mmCIF file with all atom_site columns, N, CA and C in Angstrom:
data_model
loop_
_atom_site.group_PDB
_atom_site.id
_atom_site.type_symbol
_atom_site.label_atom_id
_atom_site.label_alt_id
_atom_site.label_comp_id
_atom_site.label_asym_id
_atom_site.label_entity_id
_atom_site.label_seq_id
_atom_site.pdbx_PDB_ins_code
_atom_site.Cartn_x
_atom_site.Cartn_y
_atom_site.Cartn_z
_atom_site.occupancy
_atom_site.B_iso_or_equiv
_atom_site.pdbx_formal_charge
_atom_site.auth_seq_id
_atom_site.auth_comp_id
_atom_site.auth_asym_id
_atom_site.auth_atom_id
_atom_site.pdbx_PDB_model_num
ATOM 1   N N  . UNK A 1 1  ? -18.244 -11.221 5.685   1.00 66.00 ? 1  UNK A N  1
ATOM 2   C CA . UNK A 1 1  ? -18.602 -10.052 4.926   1.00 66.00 ? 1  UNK A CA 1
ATOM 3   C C  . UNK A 1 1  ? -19.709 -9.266  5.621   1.00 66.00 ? 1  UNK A C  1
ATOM 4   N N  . UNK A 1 2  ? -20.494 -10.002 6.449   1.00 85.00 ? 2  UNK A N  1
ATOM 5   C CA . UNK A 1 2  ? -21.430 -9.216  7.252   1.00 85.00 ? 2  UNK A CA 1
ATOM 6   C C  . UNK A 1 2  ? -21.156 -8.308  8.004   1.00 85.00 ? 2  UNK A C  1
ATOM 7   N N  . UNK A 1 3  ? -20.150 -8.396  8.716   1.00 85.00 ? 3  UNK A N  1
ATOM 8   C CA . UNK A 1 3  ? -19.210 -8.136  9.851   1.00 85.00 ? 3  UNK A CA 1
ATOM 9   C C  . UNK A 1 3  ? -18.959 -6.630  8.907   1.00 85.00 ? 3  UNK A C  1
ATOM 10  N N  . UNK A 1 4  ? -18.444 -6.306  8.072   1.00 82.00 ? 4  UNK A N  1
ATOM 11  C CA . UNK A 1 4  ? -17.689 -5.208  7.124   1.00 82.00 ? 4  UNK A CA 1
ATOM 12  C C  . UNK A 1 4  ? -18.822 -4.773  7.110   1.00 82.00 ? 4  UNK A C  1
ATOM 13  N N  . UNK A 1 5  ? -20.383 -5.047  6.448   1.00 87.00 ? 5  UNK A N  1
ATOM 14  C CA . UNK A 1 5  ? -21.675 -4.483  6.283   1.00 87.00 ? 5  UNK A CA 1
ATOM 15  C C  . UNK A 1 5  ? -21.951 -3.540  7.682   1.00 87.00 ? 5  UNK A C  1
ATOM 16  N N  . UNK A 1 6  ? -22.235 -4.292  8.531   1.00 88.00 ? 6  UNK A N  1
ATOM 17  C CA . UNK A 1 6  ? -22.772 -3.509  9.527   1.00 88.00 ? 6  UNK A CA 1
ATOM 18  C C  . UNK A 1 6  ? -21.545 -2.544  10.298  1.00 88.00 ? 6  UNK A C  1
ATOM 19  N N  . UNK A 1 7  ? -20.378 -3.218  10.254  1.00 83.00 ? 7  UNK A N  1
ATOM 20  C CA . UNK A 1 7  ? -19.486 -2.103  10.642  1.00 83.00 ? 7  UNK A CA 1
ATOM 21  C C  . UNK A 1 7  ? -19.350 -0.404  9.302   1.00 83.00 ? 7  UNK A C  1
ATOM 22  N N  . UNK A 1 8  ? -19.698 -0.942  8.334   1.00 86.00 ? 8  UNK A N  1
ATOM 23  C CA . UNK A 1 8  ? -19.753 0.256   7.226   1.00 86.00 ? 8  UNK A CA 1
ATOM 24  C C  . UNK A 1 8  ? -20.651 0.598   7.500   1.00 86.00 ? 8  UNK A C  1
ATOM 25  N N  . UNK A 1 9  ? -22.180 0.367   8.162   1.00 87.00 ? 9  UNK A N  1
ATOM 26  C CA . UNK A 1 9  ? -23.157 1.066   8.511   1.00 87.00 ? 9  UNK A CA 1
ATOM 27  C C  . UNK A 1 9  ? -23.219 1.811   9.952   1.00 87.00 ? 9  UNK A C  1
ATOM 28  N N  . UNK A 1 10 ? -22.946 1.393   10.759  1.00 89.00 ? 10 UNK A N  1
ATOM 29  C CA . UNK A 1 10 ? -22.647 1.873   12.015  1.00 89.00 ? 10 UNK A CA 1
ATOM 30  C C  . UNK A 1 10 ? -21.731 2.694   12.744  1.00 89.00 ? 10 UNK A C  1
ATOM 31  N N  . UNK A 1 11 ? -20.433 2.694   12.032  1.00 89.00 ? 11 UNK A N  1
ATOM 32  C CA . UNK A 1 11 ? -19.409 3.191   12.132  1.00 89.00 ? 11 UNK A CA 1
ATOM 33  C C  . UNK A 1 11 ? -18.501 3.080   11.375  1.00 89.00 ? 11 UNK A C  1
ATOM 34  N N  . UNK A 1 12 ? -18.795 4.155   9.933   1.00 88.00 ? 12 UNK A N  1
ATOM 35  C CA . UNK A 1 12 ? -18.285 4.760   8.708   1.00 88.00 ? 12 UNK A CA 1
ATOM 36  C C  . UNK A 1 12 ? -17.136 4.925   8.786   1.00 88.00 ? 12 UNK A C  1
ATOM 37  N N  . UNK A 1 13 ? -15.975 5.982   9.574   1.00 91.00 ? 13 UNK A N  1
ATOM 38  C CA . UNK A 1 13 ? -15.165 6.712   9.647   1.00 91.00 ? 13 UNK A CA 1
ATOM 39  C C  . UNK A 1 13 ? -14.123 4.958   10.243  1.00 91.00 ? 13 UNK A C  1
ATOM 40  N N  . UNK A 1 14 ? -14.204 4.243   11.063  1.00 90.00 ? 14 UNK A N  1
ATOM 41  C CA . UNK A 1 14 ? -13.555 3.160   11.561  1.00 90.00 ? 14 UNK A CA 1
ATOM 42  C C  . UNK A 1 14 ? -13.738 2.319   10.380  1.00 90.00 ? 14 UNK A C  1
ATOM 43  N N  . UNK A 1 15 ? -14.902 2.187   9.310   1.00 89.00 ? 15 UNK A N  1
ATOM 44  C CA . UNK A 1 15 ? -14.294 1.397   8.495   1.00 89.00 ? 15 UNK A CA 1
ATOM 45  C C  . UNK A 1 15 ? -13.484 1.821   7.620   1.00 89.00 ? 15 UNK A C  1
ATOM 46  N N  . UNK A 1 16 ? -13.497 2.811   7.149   1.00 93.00 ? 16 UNK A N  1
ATOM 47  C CA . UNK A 1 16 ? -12.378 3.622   6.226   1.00 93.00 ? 16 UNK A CA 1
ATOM 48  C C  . UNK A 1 16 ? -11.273 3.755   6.528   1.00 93.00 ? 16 UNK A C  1
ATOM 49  N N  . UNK A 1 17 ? -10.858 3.601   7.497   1.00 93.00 ? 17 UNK A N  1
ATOM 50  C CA . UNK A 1 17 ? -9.666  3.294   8.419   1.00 93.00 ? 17 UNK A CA 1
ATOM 51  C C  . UNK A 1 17 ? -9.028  2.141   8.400   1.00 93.00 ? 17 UNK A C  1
ATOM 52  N N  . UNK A 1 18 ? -10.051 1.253   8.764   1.00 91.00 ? 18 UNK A N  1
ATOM 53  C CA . UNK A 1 18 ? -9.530  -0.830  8.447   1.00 91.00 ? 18 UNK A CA 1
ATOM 54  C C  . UNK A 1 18 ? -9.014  -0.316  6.784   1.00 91.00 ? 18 UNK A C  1
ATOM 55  N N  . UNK A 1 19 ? -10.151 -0.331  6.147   1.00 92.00 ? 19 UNK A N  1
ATOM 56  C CA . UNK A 1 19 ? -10.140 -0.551  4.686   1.00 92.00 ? 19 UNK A CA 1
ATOM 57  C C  . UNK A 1 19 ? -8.458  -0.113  4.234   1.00 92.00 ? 19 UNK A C  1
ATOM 58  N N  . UNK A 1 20 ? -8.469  1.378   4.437   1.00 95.00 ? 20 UNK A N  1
ATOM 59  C CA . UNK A 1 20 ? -7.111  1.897   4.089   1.00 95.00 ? 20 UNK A CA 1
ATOM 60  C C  . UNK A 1 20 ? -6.083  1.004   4.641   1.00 95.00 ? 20 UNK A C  1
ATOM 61  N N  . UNK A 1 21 ? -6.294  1.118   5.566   1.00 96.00 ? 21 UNK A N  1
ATOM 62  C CA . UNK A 1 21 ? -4.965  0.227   6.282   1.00 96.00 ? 21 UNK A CA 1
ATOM 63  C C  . UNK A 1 21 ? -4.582  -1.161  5.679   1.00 96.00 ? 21 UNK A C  1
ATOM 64  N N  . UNK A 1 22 ? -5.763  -1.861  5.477   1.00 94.00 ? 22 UNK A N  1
ATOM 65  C CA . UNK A 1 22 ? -5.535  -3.068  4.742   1.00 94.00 ? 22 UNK A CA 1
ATOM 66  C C  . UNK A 1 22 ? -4.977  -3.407  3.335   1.00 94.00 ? 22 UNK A C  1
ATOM 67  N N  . UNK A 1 23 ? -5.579  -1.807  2.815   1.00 93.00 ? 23 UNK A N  1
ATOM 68  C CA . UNK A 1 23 ? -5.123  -1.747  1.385   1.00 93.00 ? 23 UNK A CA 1
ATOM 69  C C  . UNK A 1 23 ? -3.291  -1.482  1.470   1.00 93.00 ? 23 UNK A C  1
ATOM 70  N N  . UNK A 1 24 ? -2.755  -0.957  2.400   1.00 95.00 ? 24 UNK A N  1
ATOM 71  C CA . UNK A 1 24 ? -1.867  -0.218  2.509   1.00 95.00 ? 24 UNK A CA 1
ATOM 72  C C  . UNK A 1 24 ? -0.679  -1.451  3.272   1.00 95.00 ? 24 UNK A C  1
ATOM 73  N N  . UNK A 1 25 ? -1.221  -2.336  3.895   1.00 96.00 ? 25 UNK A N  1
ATOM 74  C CA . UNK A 1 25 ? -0.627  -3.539  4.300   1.00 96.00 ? 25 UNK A CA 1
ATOM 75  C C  . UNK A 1 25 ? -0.672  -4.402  3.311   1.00 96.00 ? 25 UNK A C  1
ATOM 76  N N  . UNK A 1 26 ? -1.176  -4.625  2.559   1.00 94.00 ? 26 UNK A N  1
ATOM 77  C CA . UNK A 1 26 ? -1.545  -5.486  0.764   1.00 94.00 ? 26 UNK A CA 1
ATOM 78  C C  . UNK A 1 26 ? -0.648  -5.130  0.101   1.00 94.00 ? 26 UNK A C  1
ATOM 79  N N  . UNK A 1 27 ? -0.483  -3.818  -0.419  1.00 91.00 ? 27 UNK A N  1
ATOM 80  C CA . UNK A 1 27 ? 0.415   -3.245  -1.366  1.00 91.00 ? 27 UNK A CA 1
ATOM 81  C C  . UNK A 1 27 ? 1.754   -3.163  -1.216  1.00 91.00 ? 27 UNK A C  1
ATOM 82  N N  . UNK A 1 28 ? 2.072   -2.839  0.961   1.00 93.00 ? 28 UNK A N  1
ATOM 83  C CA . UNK A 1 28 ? 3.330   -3.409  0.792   1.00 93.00 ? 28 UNK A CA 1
ATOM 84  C C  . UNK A 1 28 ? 3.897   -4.777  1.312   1.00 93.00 ? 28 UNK A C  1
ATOM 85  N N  . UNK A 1 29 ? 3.185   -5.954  1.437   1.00 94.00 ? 29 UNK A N  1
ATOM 86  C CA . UNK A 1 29 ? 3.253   -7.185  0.837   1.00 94.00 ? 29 UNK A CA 1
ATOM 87  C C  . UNK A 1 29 ? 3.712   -7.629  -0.538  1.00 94.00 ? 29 UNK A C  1
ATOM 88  N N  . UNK A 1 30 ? 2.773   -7.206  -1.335  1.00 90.00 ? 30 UNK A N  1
ATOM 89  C CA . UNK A 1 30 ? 3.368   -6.903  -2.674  1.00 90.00 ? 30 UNK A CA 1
ATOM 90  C C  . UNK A 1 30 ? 4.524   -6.628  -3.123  1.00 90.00 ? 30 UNK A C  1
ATOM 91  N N  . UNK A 1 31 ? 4.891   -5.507  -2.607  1.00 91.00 ? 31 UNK A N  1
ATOM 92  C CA . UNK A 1 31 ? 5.633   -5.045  -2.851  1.00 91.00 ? 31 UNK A CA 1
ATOM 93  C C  . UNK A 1 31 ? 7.184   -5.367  -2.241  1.00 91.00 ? 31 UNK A C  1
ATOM 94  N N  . UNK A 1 32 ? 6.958   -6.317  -1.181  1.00 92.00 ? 32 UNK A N  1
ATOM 95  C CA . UNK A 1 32 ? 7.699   -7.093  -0.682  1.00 92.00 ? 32 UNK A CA 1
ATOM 96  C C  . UNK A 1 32 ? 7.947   -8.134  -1.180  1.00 92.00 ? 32 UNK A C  1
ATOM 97  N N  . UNK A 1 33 ? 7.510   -9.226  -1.995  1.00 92.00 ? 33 UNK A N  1
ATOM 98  C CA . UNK A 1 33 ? 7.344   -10.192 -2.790  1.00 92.00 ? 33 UNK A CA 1
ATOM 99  C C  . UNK A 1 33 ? 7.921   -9.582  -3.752  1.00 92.00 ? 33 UNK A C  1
ATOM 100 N N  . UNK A 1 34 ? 7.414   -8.869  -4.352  1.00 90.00 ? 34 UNK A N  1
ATOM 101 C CA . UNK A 1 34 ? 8.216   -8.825  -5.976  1.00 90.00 ? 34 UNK A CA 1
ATOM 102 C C  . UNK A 1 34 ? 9.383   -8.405  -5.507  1.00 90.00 ? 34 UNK A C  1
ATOM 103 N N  . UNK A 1 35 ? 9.939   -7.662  -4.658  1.00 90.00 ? 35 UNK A N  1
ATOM 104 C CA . UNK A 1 35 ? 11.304  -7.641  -4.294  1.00 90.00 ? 35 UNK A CA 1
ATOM 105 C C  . UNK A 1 35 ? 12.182  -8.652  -4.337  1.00 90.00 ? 35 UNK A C  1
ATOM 106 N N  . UNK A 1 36 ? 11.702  -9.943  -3.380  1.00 91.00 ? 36 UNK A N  1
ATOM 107 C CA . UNK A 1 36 ? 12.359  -10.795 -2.948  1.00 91.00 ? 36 UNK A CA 1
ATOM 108 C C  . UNK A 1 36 ? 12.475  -12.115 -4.496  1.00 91.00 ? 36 UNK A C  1
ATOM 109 N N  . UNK A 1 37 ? 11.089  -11.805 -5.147  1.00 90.00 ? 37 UNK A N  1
ATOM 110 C CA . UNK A 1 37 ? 11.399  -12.794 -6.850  1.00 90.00 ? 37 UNK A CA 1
ATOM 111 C C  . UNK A 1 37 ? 12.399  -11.586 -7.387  1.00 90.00 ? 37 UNK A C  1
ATOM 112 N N  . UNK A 1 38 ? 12.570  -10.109 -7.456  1.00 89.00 ? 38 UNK A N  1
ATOM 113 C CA . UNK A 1 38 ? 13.030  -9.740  -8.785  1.00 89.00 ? 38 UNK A CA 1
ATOM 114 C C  . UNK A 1 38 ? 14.571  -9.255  -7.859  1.00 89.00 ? 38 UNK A C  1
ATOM 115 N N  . UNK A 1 39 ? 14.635  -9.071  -7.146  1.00 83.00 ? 39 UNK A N  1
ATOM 116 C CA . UNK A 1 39 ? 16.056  -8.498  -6.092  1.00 83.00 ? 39 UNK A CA 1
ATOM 117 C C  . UNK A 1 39 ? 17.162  -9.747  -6.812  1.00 83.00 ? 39 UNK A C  1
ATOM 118 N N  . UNK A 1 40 ? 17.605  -10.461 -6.576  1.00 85.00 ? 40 UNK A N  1
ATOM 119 C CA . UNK A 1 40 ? 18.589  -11.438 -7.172  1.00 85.00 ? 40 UNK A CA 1
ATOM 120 C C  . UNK A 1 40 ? 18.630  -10.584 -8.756  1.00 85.00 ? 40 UNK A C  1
ATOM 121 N N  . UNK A 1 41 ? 17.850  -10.681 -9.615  1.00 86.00 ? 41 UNK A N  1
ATOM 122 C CA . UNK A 1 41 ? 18.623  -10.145 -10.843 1.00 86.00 ? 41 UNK A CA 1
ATOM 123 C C  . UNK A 1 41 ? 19.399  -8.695  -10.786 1.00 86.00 ? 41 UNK A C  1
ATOM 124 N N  . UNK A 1 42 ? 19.749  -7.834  -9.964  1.00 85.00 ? 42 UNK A N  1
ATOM 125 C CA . UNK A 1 42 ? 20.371  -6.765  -10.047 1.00 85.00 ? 42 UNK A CA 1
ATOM 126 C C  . UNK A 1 42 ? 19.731  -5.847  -10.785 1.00 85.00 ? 42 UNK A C  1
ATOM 127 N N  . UNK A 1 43 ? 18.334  -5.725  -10.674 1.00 86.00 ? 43 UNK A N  1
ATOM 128 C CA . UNK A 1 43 ? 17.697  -4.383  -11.095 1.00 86.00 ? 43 UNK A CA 1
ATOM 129 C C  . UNK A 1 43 ? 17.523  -3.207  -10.351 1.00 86.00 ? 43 UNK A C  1
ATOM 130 N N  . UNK A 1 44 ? 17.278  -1.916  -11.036 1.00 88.00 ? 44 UNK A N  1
ATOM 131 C CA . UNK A 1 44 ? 17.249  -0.862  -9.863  1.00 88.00 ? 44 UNK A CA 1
ATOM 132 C C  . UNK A 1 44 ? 15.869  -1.026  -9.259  1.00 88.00 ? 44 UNK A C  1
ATOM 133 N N  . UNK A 1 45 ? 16.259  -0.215  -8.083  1.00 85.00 ? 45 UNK A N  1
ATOM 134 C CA . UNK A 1 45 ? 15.057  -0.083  -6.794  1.00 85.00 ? 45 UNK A CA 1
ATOM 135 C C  . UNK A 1 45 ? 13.693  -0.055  -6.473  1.00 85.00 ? 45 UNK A C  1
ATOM 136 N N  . UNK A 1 46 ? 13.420  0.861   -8.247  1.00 89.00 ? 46 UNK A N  1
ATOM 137 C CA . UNK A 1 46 ? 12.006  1.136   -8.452  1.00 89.00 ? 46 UNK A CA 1
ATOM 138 C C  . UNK A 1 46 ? 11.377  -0.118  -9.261  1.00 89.00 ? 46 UNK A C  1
ATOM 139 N N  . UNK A 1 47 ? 12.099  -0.897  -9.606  1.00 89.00 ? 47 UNK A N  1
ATOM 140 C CA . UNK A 1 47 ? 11.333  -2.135  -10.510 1.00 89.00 ? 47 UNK A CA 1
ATOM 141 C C  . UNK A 1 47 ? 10.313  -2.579  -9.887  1.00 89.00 ? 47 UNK A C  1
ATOM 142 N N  . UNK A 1 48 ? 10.238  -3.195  -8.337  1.00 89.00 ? 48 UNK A N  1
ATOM 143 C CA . UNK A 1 48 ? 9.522   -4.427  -7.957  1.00 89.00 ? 48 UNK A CA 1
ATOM 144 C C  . UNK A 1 48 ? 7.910   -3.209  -8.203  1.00 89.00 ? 48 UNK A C  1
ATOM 145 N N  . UNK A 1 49 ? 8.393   -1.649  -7.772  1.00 90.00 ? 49 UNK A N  1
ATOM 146 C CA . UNK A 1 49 ? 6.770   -0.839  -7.835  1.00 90.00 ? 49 UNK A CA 1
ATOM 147 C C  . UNK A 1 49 ? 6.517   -1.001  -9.184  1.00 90.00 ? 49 UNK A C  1
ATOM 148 N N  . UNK A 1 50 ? 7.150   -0.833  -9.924  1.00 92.00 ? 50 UNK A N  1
ATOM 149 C CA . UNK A 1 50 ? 6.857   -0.881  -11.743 1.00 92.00 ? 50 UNK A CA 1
ATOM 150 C C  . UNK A 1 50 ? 6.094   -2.293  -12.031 1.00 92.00 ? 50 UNK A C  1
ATOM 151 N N  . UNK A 1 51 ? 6.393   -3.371  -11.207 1.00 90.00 ? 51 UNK A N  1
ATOM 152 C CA . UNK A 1 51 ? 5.948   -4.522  -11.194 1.00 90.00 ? 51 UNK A CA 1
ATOM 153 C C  . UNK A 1 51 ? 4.628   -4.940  -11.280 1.00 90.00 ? 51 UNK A C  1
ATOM 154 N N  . UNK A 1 52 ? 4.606   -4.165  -9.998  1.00 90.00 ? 52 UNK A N  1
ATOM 155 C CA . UNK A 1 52 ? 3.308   -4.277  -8.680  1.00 90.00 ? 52 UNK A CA 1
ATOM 156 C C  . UNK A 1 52 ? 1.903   -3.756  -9.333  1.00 90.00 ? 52 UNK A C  1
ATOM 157 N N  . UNK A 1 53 ? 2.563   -2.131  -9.781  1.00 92.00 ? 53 UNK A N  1
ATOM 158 C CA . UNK A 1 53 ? 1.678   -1.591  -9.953  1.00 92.00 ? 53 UNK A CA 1
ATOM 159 C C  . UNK A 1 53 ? 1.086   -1.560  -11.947 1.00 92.00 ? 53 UNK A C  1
ATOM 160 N N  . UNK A 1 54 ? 1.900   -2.511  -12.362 1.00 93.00 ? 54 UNK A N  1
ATOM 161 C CA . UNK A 1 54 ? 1.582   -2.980  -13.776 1.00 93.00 ? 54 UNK A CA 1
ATOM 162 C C  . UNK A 1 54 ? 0.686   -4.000  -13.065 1.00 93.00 ? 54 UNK A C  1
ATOM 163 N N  . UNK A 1 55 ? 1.034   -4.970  -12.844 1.00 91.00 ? 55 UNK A N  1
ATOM 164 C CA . UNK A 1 55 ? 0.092   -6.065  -12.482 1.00 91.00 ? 55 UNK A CA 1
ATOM 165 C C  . UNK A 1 55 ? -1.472  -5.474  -12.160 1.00 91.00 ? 55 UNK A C  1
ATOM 166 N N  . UNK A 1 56 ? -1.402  -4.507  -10.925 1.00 90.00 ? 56 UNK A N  1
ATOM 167 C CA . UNK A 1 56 ? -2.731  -4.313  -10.583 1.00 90.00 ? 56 UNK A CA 1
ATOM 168 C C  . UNK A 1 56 ? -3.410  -3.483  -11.659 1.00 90.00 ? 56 UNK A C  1
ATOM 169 N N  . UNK A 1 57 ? -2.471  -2.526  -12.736 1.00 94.00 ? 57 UNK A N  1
ATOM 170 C CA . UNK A 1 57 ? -3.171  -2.670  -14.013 1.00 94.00 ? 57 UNK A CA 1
ATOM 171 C C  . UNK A 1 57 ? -3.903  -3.416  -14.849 1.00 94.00 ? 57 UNK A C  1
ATOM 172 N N  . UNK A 1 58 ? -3.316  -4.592  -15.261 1.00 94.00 ? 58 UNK A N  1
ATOM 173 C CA . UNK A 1 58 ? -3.787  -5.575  -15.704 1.00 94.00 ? 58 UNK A CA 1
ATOM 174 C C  . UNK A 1 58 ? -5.016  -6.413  -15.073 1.00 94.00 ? 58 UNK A C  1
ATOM 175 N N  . UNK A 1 59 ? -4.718  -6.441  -13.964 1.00 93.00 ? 59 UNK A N  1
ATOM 176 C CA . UNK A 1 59 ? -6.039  -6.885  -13.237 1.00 93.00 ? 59 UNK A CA 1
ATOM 177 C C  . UNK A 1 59 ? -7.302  -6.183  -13.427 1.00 93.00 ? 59 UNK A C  1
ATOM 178 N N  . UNK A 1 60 ? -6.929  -4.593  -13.095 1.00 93.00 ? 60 UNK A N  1
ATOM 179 C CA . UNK A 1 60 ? -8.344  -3.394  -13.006 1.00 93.00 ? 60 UNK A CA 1
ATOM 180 C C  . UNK A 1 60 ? -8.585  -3.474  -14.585 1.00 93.00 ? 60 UNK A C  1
ATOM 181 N N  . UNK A 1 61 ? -7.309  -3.601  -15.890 1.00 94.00 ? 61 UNK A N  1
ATOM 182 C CA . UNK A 1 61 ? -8.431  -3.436  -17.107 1.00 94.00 ? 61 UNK A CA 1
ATOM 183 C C  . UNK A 1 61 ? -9.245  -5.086  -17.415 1.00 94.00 ? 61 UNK A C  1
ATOM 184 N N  . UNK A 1 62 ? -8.348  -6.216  -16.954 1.00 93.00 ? 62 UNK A N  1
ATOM 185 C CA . UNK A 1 62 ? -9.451  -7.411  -17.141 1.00 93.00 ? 62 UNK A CA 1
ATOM 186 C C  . UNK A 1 62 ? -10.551 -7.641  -16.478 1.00 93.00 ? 62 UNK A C  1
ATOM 187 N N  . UNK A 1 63 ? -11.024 -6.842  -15.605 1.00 91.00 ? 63 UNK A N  1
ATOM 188 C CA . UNK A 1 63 ? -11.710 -6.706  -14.559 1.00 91.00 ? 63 UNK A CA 1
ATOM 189 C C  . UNK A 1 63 ? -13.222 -5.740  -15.777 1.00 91.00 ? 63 UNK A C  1
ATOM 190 N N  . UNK A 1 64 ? -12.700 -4.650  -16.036 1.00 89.00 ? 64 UNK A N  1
ATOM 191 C CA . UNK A 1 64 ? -13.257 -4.287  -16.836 1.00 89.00 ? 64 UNK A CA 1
ATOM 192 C C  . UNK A 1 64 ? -13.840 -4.823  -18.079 1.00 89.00 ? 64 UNK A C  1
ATOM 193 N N  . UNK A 1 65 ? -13.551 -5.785  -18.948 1.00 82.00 ? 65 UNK A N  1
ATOM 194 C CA . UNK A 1 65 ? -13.798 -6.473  -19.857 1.00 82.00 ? 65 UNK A CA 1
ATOM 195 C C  . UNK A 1 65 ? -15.093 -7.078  -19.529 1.00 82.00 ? 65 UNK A C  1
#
């Protein structure tokens, strides 16, 4: 975590870059997974995002609590 500290202090614009990217490699992981659990039942295309992005709902409002 240090490593992220001083790179967010030193060079802002390169960490916003990791960060995004990581977020953006996460989500479609995700989003790859719930494919591969919900794909066998014959649902349409947009489910596994309906999934994904309920879940990380649930997370951000228990998070809040």
């Amino acid at each position: 975590m240090n490593y992220l500290r001083q790179l967010q202090a030193e060079r802002p614009v390169l960490f916003w870059v990791v960060l995004l990217v990581g977020f953006f490699v996460a989500f479609q992981l995700l989003i790859f997974l719930a494919t591969l659990i919900i794909g066998p039942f014959g649902l349409p295309s947009w489910v596994p995002l309906v999934v994904v992005v309920g879940g990380l709902v649930l997370v951000a409002r228990r998070q809040q609590r």
